Coordinates of C-alpha atoms and ligand atoms in Angstrom, one line a residue:
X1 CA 13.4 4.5 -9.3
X2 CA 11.6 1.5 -10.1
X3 CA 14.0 -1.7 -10.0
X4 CA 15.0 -4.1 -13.1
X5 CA 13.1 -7.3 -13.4
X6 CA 16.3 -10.1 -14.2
X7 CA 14.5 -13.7 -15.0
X8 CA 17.1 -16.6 -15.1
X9 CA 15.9 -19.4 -17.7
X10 CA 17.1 -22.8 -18.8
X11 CA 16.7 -26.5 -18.7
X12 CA 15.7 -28.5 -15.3
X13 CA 19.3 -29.0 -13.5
X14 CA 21.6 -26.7 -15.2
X15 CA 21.9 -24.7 -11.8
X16 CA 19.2 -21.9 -12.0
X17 CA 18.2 -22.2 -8.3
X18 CA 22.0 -22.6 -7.0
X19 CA 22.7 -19.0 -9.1
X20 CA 19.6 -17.3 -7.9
X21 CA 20.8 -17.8 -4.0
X22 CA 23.9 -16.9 -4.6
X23 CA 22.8 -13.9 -6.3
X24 CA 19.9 -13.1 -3.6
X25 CA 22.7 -14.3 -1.0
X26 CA 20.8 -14.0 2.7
X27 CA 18.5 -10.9 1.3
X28 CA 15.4 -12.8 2.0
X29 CA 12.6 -10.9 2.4
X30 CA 11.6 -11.1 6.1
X31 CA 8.1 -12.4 5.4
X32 CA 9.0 -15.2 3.4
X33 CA 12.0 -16.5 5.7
X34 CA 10.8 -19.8 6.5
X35 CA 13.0 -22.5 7.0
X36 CA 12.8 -25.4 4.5
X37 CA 10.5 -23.7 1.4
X38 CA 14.4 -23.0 -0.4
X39 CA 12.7 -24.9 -3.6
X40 CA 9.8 -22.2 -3.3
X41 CA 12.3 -19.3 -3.0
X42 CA 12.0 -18.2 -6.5
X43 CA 11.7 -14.1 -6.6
X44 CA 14.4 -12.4 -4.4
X45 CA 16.3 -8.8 -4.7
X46 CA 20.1 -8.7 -6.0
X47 CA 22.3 -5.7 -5.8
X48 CA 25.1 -5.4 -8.3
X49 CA 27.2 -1.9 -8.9
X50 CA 24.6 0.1 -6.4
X51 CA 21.5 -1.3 -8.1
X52 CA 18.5 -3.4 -7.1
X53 CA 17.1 -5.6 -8.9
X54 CA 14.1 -7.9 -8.8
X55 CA 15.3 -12.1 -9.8
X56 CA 13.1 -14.5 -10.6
X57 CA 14.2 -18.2 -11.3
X58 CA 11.6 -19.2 -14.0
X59 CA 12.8 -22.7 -12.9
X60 CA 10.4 -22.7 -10.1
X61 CA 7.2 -21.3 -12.0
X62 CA 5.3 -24.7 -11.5
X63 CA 3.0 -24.7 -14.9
X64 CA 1.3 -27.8 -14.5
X65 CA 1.8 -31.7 -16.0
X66 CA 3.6 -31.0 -19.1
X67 CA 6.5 -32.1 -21.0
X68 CA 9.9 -30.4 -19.9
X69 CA 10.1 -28.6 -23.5
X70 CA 6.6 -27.1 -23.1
X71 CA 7.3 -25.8 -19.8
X72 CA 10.3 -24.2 -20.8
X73 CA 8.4 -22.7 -23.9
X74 CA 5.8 -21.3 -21.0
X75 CA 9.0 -20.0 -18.8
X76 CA 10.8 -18.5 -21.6
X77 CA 7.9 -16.5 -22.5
X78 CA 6.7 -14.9 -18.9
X79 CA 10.8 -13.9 -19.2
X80 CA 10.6 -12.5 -22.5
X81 CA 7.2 -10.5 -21.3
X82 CA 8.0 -9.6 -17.7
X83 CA 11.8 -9.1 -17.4
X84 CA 14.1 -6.4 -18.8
X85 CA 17.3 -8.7 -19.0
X86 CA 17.1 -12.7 -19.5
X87 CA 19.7 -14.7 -18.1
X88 CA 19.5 -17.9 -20.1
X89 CA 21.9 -20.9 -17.9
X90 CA 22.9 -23.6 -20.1
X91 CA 25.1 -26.7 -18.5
X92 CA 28.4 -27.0 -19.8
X93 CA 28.8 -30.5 -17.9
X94 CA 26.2 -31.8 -20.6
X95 CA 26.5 -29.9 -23.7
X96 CA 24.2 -28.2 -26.1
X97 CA 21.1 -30.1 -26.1
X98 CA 18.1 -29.2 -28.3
X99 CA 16.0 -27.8 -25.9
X100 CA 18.6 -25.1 -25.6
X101 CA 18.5 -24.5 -29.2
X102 CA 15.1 -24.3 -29.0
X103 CA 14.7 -21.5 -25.9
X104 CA 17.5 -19.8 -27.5
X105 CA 15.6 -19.4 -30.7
X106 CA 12.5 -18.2 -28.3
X107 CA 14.9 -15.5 -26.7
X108 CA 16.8 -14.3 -30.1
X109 CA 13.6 -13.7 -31.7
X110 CA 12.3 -11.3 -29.1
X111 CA 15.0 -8.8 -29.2
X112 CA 15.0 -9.0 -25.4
X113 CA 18.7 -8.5 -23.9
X114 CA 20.3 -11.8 -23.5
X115 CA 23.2 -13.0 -21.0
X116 CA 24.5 -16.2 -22.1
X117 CA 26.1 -18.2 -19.0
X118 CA 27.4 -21.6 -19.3
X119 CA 27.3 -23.3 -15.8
X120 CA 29.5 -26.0 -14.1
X121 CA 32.8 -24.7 -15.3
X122 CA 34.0 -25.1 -12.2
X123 CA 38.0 -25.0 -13.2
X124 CA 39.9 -22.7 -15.7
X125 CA 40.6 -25.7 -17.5
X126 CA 36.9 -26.4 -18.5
X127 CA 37.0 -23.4 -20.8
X128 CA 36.1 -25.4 -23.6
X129 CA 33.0 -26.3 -22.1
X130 CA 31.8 -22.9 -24.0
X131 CA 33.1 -22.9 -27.3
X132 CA 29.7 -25.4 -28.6
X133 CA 27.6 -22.3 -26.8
X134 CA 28.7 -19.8 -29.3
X135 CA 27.0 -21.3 -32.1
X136 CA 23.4 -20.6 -30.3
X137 CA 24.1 -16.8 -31.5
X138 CA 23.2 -14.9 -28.7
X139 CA 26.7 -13.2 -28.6
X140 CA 29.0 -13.4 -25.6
X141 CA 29.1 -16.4 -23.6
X142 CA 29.9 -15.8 -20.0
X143 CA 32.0 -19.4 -18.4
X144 CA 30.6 -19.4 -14.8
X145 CA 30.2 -22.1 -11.7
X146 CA 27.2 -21.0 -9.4
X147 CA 28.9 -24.1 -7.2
X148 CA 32.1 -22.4 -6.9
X149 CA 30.5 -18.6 -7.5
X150 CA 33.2 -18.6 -10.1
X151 CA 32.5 -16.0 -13.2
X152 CA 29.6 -14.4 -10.9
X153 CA 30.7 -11.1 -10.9
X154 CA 31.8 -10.5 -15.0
X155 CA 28.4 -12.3 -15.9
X156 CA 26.5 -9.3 -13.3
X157 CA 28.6 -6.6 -14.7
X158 CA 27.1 -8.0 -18.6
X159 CA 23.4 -7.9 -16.7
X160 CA 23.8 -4.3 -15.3
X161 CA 24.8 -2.7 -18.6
X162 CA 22.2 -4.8 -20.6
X163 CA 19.2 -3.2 -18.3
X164 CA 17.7 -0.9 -20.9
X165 CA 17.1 2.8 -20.4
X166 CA 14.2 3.5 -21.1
X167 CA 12.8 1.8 -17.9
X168 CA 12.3 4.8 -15.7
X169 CA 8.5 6.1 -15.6
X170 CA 7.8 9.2 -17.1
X171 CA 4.8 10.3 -15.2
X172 CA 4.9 14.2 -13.5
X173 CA 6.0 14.2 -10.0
X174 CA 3.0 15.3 -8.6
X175 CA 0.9 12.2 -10.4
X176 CA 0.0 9.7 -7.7
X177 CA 0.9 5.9 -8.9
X178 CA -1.2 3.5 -6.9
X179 CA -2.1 -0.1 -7.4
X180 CA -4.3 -2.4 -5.6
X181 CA -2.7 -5.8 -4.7
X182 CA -4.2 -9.0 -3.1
X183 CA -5.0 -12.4 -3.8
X184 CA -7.3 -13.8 -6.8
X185 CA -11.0 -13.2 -6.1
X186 CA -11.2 -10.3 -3.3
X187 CA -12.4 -8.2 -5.6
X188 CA -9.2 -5.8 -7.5
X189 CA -11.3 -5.6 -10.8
X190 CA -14.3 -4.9 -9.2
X191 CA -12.9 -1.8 -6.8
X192 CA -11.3 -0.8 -9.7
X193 CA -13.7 -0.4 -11.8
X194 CA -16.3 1.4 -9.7
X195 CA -13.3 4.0 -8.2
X196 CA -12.4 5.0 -12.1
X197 CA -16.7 4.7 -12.8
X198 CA -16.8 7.0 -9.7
X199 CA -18.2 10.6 -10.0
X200 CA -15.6 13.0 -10.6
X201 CA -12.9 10.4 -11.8
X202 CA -12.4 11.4 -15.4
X203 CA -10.4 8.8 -16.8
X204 CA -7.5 9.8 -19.6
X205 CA -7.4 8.3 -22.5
X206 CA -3.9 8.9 -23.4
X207 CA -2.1 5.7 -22.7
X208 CA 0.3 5.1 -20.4
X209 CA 3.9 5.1 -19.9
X210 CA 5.8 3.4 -23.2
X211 CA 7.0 0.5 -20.8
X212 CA 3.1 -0.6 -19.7
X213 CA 0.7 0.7 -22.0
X214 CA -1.9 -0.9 -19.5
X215 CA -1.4 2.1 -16.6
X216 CA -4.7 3.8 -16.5
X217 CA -4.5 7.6 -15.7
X218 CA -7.2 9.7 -14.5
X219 CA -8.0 12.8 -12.5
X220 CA -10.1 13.6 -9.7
X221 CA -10.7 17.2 -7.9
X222 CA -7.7 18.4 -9.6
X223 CA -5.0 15.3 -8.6
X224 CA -4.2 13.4 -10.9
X225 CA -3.7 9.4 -10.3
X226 CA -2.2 6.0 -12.2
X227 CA -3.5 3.3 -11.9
X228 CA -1.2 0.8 -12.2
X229 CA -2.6 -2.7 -13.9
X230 CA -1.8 -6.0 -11.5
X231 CA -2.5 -10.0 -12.2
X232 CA -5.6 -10.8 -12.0
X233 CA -7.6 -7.5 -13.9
X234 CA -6.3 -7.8 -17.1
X235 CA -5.4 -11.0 -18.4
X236 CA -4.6 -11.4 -21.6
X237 CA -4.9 -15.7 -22.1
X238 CA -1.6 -17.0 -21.8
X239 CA -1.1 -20.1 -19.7
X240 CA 1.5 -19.0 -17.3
X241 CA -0.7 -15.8 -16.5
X242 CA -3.1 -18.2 -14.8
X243 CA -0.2 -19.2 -11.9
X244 CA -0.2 -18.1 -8.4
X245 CA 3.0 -17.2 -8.8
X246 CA 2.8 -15.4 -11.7
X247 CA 0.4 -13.0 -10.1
X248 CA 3.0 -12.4 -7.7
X249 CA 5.5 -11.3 -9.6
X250 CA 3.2 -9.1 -11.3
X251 CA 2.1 -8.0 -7.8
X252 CA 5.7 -7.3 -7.1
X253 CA 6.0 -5.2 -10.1
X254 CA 3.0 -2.9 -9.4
X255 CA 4.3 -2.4 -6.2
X256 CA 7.7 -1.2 -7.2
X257 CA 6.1 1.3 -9.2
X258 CA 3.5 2.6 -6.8
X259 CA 3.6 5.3 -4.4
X260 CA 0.4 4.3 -2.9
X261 CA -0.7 0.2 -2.7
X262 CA -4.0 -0.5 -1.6
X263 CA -4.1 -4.5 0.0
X264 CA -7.4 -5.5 -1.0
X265 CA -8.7 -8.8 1.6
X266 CA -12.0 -10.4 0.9
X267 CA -14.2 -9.2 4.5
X268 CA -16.0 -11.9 4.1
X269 CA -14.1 -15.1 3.3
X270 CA -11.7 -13.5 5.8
X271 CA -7.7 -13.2 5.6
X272 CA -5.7 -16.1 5.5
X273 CA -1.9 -16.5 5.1
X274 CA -1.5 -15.5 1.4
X275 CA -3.1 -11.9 2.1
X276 CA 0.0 -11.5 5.0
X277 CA 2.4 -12.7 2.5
X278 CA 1.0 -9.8 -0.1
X279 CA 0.9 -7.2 2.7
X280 CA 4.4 -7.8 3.4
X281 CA 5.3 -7.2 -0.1
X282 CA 4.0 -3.7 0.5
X283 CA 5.5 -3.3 3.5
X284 CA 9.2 -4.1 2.6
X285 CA 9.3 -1.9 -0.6
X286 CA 8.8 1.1 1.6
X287 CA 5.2 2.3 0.1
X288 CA 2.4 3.8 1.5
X289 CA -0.5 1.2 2.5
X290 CA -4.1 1.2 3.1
X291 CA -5.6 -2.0 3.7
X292 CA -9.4 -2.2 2.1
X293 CA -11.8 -4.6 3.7
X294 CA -14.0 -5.5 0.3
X295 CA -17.2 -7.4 0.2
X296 CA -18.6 -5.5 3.1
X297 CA -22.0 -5.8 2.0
X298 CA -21.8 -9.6 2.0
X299 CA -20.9 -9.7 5.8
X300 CA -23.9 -10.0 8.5
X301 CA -23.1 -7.5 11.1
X302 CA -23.9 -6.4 14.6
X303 CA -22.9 -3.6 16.0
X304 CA -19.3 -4.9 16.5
X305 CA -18.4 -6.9 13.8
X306 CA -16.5 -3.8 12.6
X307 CA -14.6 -3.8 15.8
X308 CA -13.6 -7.2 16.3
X309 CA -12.5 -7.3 12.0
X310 CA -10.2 -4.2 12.5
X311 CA -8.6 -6.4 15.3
X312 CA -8.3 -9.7 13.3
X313 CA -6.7 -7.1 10.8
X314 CA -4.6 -5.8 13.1
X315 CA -3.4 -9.0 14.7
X316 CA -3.1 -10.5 10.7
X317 CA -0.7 -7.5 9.6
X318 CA 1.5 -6.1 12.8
X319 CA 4.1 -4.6 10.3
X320 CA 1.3 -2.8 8.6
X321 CA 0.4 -1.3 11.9
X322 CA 0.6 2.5 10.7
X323 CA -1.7 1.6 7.6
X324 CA -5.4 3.0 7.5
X325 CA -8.2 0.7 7.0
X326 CA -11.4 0.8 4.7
X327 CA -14.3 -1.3 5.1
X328 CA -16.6 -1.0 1.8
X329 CA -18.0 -2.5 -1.0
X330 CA -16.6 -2.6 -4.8
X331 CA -20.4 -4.2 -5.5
X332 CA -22.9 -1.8 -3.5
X333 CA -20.1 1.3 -3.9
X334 CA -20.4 2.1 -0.4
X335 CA -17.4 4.1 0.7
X336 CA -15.7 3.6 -1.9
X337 CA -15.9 7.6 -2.1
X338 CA -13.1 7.4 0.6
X339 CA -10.4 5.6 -1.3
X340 CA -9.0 8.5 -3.1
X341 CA -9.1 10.8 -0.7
X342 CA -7.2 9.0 1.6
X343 CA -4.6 7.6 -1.4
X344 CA -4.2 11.5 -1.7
X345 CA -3.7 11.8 2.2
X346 CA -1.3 8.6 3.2
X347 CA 0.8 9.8 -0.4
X348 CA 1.0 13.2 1.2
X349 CA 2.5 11.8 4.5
X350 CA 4.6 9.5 3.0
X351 CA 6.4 12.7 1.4
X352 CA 6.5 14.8 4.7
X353 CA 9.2 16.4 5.6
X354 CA 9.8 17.1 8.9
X355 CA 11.5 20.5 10.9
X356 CA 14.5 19.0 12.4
X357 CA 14.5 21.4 15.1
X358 CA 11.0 19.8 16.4
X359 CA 12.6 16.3 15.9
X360 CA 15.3 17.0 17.5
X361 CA 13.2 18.5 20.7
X362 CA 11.5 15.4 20.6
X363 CA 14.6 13.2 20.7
X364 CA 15.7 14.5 23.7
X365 CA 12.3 14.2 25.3
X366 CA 11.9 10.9 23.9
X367 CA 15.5 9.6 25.7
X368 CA 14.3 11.6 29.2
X369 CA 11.3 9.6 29.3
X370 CA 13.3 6.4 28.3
X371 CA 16.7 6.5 28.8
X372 CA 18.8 4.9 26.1
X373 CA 19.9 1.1 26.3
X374 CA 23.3 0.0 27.4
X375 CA 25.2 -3.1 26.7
X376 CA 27.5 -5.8 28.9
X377 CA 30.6 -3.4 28.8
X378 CA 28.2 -0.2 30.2
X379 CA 28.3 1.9 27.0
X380 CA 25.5 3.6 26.2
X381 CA 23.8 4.6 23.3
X382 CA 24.4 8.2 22.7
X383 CA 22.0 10.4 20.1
X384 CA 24.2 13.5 19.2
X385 CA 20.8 15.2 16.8
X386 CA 18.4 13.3 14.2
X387 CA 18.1 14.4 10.6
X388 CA 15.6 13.2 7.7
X389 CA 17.6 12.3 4.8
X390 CA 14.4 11.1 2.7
X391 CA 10.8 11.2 1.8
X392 CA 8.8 8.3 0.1
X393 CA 9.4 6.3 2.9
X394 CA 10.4 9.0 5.5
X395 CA 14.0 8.2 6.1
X396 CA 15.4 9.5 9.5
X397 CA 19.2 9.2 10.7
X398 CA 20.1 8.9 14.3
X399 CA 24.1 10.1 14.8
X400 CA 25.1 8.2 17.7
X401 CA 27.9 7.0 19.5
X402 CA 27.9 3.5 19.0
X403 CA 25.3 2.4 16.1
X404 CA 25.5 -0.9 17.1
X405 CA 23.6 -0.2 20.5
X406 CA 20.6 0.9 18.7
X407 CA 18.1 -2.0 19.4
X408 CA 15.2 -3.1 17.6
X409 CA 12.8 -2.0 20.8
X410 CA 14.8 1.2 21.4
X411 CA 14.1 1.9 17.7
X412 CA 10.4 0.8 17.9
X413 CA 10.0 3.2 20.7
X414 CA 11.7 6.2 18.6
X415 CA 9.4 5.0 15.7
X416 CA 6.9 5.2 17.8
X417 CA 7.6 9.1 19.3
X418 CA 7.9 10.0 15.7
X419 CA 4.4 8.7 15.0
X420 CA 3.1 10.7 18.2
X421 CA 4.2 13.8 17.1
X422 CA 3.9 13.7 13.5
X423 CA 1.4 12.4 11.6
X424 CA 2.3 9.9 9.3
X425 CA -0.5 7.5 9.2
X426 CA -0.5 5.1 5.7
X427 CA 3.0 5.8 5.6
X428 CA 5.9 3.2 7.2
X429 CA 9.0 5.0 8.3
X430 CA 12.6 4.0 8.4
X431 CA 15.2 4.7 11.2
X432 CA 19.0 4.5 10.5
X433 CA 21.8 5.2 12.9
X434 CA 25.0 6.7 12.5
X435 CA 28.5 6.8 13.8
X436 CA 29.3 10.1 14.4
X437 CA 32.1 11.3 17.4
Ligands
GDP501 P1 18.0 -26.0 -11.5 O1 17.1 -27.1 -11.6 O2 18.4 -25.4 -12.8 O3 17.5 -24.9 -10.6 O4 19.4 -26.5 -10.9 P2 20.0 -26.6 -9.4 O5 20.5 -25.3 -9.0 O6 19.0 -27.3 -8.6 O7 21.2 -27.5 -9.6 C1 21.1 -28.8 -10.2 C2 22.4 -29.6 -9.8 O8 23.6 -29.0 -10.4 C3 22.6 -29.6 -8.3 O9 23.0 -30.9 -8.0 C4 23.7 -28.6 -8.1 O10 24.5 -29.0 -7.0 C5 24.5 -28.8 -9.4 N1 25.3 -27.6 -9.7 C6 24.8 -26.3 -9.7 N2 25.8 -25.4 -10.1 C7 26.9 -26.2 -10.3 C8 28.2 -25.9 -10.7 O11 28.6 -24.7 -10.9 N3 29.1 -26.9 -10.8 C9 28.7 -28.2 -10.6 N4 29.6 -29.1 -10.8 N5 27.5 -28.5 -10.2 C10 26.6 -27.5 -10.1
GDP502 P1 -10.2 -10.1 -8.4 O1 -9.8 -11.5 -8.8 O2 -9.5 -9.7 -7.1 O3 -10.0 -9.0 -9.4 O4 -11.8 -10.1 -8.0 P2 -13.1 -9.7 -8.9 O5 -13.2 -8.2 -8.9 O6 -13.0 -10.4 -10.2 O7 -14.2 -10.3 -7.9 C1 -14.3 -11.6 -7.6 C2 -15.8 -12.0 -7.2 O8 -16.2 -11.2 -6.0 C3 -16.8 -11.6 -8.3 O9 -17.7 -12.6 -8.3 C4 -17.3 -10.3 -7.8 O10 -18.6 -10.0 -8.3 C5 -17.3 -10.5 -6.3 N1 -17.2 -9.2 -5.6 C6 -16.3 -8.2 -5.8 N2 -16.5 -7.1 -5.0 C7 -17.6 -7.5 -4.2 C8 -18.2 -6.8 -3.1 O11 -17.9 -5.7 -2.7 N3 -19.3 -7.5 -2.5 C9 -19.7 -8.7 -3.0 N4 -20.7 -9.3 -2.3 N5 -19.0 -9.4 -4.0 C10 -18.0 -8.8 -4.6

């Protein structure tokens, strides 16, 4: 199920960033927890009533030297094109102000679903603070104080019933959605057009899903594919499209969507930290990954260069550690032949099922090799039998004793029995455990 895109909007100061943490709370994606970049922080996940949710705080979509009214214009736009609900903050300490007039007018106009929240009412006694609001016409207003987290929870409840319905893709079960992320310049466009000019590939001409008419479906030896459009391919000359971290969002997006994301890094200006940040993207939804090394013919090679790459690669992307990788060229076509084939493999493997008697065998060899962990008091981690609850990542649950005894390591070395055994190569796995007595 592909997660709701929520964009907060509003004027400079009226609390769009204090809101957005307090909505993302500490669910920071692991890759992007660094200390002191809070000001950067601007996409994060929120849960509300069992569902996920991508927010972005427009607020921190940086589009150049301009006056605050144009930016807003800019911000209220990407919302109105990218997000399925718009959460517009207005500041009930200051008032109606033009500028909100002017961004409400923006967001009426384009029939997008609307939450109106006034901010800074931080006492039941500030009520008032609203009434000006209703005049903007925009319906409801919603009195809240991200400060105090005051109002939160009604204003979420409006957010989750506002999500349309029609999100949901509508593409057959057996389609394979892949996208191909990475950062401007490594050559997306180029790969994708010489995989859809490939022999073989016969690209549809029936358009896409109704949500993103730019989804390109095709079919090769019988499985069909969609490709699903990132930043950076098709631009279509509006000024916030030419942000970095527009491109993420779109990246973000893609990814959601995909079953299969290819990481695209340039071989020859090599990786730097932006390509780890992208990875990790990847990686954290729970997609299969293969990791193409582009611009292959541009590299001067001995007979190790491929070697010593794949180790730089490996070194670069630890968490991606299961994913394949693909040295070619989107220019010269060289191997690019490969690239469906082994979508079509790592999107098999990351819907394997697995006999739980065989798992379970190789649980209890696993913990006869390595004997559980114990803690300070002596218990010890007890696994009663294994199960996989899900495909797309492979989902296993441990029943155990205590859950709280199993350790990262231990859980890495289970991971890594798994990955003996079975072959899920392209696919990341998760491990859960259990209480059970
Ligand atoms: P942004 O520019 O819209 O992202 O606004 P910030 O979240 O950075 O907040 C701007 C200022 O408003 C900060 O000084 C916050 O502490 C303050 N602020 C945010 N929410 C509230 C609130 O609910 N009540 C009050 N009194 N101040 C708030
Ligand atoms: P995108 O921004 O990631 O979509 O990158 P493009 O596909 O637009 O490619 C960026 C630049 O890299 C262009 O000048 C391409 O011609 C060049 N390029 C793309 N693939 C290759 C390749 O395999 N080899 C070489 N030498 N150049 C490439």
């Amino acid at each position: 199920m592909s997660k709701p895109v929520v964009a907060i909007v509003g004027r400079p100061n009226v609390g769009k960033s204090t809101i957005f943490n307090r909505i993302v709370g500490e669910r920071v994606a692991i890759v992007e927890d660094k200390p002191g970049v809070t000001r950067d922080r601007i996409y994060g996940t929120g849960e509300w009533l069992n569902r996920e949710f991508h927010i972005i705080d427009t607020g921190g979509i940086d589009i150049g030297d301009e006056p605050i009214v144009r930016q807003m214009r800019h911000q209220a736009e990407l919302a109105i094109d990218e997000a399925d609900v718009i959460v517009f903050i207005v500041d009930g300490k200051e008032g109606l102000t033009g500028a909100d007039e002017e961004v409400a007018q923006m967001l009426y106009r384009s029939q997008k679903p609307v939450v109106l929240a006034v901010n800074k009412v931080d006492h039941p006694e500030m009520l008032e603070r609203t009434y000006d609001f209703y005049s903007l016409g925009l319906g409801e207003v919603f009195a809240i104080s991200g400060a105090h987290g005051r109002g939160l929870g009604d204003m979420l409840d409006e957010v989750h019933s506002s999500v349309p319905q029609d999100i949901e893709d509508d593409y057959d079960a057996d389609t394979i959605k892949m996208s191909v992320i990475g950062r401007p310049n490594v050559g997306k466009s180029s790969l994708v057009n010489t995989l859809l000019g490939e022999e073989r590939v016969i690209v549809s001409n029936v358009p896409g899903t109704t949500r993103d008419a730019v989804d390109t479906p095709f079919t090769r030896d019988d499985q069909d594919y969609v490709l699903i459009d990132t930043a950076g391919m098709r631009k279509r000359g509006k000024v916030y499209e030419t942000t970095e971290k527009y491109s993420v969002l779109r990246a973000l997006k893609a990814i959601d969507r995909s079953d299969v994301v290819l990481v695209v890094i340039d071989g020859y200006e090599g990786i730097i930290e932006q390509d780890k940040k992208i990875a990790g993207y990847a990686h954290e939804a729970g997609r299969a990954v293969i990791i193409v090394v582009n611009k292959w013919d541009a590299v001067e090679k001995d007979d190790k260069t491929m070697k010593r790459f794949e180790k730089e690669v490996r070194e670069s992307f630890q968490f991606l550690n299961y994913a394949p990788i693909l040295f070619l060229s989107a220019k010269t076509k060289q191997r690019v032949q490969h690239v469906l084939p082994t979508v079509k493999e790592v999107s098999e493997r990351h819907n394997m099922r697995v006999p739980t008697n065989v798992l379970n065998d190789l649980i209890v060899d696993a913990v006869t090799m390595n004997p559980t962990p114990t803690d300070h008091r002596g218990h010890r981690l007890r696994i009663k039998y294994a199960t996989q609850v899900a495909v797309g990542p492979p989902t296993f649950v441990l029943f155990v004793n205590e859950p709280e005894l199993l350790h990262f390591s231990y859980e890495r070395f289970i991971e890594n029995q798994i990955r003996e055994t079975f072959d899920f190569e392209g696919t990341p796995i998760r491990i859960f455990a259990r209480k059970k007595n």
